[in-house]
Coordinates of C-alpha atoms in Angstrom, one line a residue:
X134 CA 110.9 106.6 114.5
X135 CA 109.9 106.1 110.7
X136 CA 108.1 109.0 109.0
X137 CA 106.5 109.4 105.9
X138 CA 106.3 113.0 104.0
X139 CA 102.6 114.0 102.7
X140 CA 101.8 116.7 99.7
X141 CA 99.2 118.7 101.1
X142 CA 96.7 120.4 99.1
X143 CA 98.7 123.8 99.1
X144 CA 101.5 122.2 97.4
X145 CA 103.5 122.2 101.5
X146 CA 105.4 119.0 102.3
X147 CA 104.2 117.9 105.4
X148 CA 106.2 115.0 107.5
X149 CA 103.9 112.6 109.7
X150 CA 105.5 109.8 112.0
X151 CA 104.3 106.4 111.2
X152 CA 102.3 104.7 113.3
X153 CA 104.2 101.8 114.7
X154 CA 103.5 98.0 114.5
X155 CA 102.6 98.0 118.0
X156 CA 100.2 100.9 117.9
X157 CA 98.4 99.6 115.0
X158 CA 98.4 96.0 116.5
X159 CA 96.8 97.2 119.7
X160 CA 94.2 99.6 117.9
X161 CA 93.2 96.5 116.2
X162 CA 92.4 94.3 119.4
X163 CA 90.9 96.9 120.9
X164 CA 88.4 97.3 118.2
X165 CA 88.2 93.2 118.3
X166 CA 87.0 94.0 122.1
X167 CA 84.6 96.5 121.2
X168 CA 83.3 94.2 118.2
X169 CA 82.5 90.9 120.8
X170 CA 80.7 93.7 122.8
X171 CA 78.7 95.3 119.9
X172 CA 77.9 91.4 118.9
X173 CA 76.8 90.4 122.6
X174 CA 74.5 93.6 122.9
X175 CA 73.3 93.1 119.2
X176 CA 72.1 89.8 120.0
X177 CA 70.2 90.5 123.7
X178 CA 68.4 92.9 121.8
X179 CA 67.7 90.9 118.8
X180 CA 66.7 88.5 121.5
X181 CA 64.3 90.2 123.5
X182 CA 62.3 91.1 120.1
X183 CA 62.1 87.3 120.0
X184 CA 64.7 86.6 116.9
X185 CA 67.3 85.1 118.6
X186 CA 69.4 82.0 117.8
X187 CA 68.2 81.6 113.6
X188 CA 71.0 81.2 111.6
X189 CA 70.2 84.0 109.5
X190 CA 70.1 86.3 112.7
X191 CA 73.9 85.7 113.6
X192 CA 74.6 86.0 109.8
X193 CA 72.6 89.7 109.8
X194 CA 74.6 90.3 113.1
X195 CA 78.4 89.3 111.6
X196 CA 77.6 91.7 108.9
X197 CA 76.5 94.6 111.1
X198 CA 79.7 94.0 113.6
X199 CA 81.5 93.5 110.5
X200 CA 81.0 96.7 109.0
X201 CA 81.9 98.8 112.1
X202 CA 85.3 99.9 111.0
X203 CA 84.5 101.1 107.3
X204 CA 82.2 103.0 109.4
X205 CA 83.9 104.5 111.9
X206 CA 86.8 105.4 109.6
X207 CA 84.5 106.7 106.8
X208 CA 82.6 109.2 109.7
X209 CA 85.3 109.9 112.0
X210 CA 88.2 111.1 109.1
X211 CA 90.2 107.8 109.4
X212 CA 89.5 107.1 113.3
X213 CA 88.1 103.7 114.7
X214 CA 87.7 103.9 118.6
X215 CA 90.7 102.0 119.4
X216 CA 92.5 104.3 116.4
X217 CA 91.6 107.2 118.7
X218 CA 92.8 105.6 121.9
X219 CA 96.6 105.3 120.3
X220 CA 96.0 109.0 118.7
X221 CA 96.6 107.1 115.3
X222 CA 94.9 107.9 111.9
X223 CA 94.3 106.9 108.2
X224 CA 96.0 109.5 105.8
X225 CA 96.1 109.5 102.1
X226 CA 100.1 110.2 101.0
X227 CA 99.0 112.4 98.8
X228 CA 97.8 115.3 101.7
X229 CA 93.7 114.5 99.6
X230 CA 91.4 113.7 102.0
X231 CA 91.1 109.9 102.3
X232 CA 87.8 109.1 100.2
X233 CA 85.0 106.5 101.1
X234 CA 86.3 104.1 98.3
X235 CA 89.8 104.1 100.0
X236 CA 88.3 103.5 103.1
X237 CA 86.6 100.8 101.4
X238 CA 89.3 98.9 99.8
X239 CA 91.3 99.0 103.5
X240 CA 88.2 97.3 104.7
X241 CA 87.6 94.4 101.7
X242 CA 91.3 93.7 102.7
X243 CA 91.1 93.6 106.3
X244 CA 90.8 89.4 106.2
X245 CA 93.9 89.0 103.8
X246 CA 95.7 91.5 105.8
X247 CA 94.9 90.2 109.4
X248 CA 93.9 87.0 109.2
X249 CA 96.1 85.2 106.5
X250 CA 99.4 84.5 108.2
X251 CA 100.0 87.6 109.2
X252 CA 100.4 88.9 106.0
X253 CA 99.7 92.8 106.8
X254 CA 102.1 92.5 109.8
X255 CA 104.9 91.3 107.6
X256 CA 103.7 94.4 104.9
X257 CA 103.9 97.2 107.8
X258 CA 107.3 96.0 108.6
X259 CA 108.7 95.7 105.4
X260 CA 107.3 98.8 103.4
X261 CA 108.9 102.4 103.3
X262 CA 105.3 103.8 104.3
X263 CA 104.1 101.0 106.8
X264 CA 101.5 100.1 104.2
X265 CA 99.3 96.5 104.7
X266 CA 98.5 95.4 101.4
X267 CA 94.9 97.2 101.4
X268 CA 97.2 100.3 102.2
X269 CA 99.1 100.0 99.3
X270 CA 95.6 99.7 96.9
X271 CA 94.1 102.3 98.2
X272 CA 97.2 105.1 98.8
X273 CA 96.8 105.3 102.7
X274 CA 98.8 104.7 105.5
X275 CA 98.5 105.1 109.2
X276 CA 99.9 107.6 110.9
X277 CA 100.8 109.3 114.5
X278 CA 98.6 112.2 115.5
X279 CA 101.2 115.0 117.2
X280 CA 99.3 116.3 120.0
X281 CA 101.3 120.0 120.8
X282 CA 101.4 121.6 124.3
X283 CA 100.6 125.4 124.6
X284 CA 104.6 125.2 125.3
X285 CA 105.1 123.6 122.2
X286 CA 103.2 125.5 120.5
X287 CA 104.6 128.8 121.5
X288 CA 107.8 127.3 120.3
X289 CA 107.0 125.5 116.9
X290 CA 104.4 126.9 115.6
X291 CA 103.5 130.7 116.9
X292 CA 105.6 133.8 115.8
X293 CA 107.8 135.6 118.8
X294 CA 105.5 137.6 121.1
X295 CA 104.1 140.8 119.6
X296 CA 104.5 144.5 121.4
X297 CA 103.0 145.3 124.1
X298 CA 100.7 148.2 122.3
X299 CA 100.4 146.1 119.0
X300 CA 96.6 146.2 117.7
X301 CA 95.3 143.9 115.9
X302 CA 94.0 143.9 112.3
X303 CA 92.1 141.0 111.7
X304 CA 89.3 139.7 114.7
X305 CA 89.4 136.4 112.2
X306 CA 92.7 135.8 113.4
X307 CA 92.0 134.2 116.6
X308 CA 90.2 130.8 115.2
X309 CA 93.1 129.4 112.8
X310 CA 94.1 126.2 114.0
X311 CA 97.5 125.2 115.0
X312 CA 98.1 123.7 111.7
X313 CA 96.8 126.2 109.8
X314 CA 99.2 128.0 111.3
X315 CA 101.7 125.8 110.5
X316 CA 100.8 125.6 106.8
X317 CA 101.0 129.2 106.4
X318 CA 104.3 129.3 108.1
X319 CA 105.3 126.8 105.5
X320 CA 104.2 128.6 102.2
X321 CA 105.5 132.3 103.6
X322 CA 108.9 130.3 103.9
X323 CA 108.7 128.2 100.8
X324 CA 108.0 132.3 98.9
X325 CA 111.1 133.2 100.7
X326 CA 113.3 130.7 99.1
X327 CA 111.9 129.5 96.0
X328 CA 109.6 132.6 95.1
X329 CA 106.6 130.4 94.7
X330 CA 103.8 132.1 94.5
X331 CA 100.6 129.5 94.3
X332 CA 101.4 128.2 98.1
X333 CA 100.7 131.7 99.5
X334 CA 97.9 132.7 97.0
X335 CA 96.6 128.7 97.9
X336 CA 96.3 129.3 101.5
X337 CA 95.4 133.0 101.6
X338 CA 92.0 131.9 99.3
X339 CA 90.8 128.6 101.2
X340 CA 91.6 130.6 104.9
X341 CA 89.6 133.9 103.3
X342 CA 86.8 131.3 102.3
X343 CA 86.5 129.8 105.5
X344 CA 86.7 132.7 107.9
X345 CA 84.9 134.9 105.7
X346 CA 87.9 137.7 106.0
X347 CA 87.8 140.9 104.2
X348 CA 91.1 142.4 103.9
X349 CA 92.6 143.9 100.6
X350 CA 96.3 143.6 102.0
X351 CA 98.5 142.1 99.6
X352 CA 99.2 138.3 100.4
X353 CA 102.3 138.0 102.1
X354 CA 101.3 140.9 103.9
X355 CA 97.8 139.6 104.9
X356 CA 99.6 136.4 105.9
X357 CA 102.2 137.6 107.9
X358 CA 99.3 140.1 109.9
X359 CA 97.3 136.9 110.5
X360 CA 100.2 134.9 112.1
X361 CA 100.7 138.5 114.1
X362 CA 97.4 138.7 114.8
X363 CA 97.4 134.9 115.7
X364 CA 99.9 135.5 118.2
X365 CA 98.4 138.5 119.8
X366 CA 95.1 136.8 120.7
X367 CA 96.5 133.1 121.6
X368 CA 98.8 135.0 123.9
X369 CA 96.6 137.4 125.9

């Protein structure tokens, strides 16, 4: 499987599998489904208020069906309903968040993707970073969301088990996300073997921001206690 590597904000290389021609192929038709049905229950309801069947009705309903993905992508971080149903997602390859004006230029370039020979199925196949052409403008691709067990994630992501009497330090500790967890994982080791600083110091600011922790542990001490800490309450 193809896989594209994303900067993230902390400076950590992240690697994403691509989302596969068939998985994007089949998001799209399902959203084509939902489309027809939003466009059939649009016009009953346009209907009973007694505007049905004027040209500029359909024309007011096209636009309103047609908009439906820059919406759902722009509100649900990259996700149209059949984008969830494959667990596939718009990503920005440079680890920003994707922005509504790359969401945007995706959209506009939907028809000379899709429905111009083919053109953004040839694209997908052909480019390094399965990019469509409105891909390519806007610095996105699509990519496979990794859904990881409580197996998994004892393996991949967690520290070994802590001692039995361990106690500890931060109550914080318990609501980091798996990738969080990851990403901190990823900066302590990146300090290991390049001594690079601004990772660690990165990740110890935005998770102190977020969780509102008050520790005066030095960082790759406060880091390591959190992934401990992590651990202790994930596992109990």
């Amino acid at each position: 499987m193809q896989a594209v590597s994303i900067q993230t904000t902390q400076n950590i290389q992240l690697e994403y599998p691509l989302a596969g021609i068939g998985d994007r192929l089949l998001a799209f038709a399902i959203d084509l489904m939902i489309l027809g049905g939003l466009y059939l229950i649009l016009g009953f309801i346009f209907d009973e208020m007694g505007f049905g069947g004027g040209l500029a009705v359909n024309a007011i309903l096209g636009v309103l069906v047609y908009l439906y993905r820059l919406i759902s992508e722009a509100f649900f971080n990259g996700q149209t309903v059949g984008k969830i149903a494959l667990s596939i997602k718009v990503v920005k390859l440079d680890g920003s968040t994707p922005s509504f004006a790359a969401y945007f230029l995706r959209w506009l370039l939907e028809p000379i993707d899709f429905f111009i020979v083919g053109l953004g199925v040839v694209f997908i196949i052909l480019t390094k970073k399965g990019q469509r052409v409105g891909d390519i403008l806007a610095g996105t691709t699509v990519v496979k969301i990794k859904k990881i067990t409580s197996t998994n994630m004892q393996n991949k992501v967690l520290m070994d088990k802590v001692d039995e009497g361990y106690e500890p330090q931060i109550p914080e500790a318990a609501n980091i996300s798996d990738l969080e967890v990851q990403l901190i994982k990823d900066a302590l080791k990146a300090h290991k073997h390049d001594a690079t600083k601004r990772p660690i110091e990165m990740i110890e600011r935005k998770l102190k921001d977020k969780y509102n922790i008050q520790s005066n542990l030095p960082t790759v001490k406060f880091l390591y206690t959190l992934l401990r800490d992590h651990t202790y309450y994930v596992t109990r």
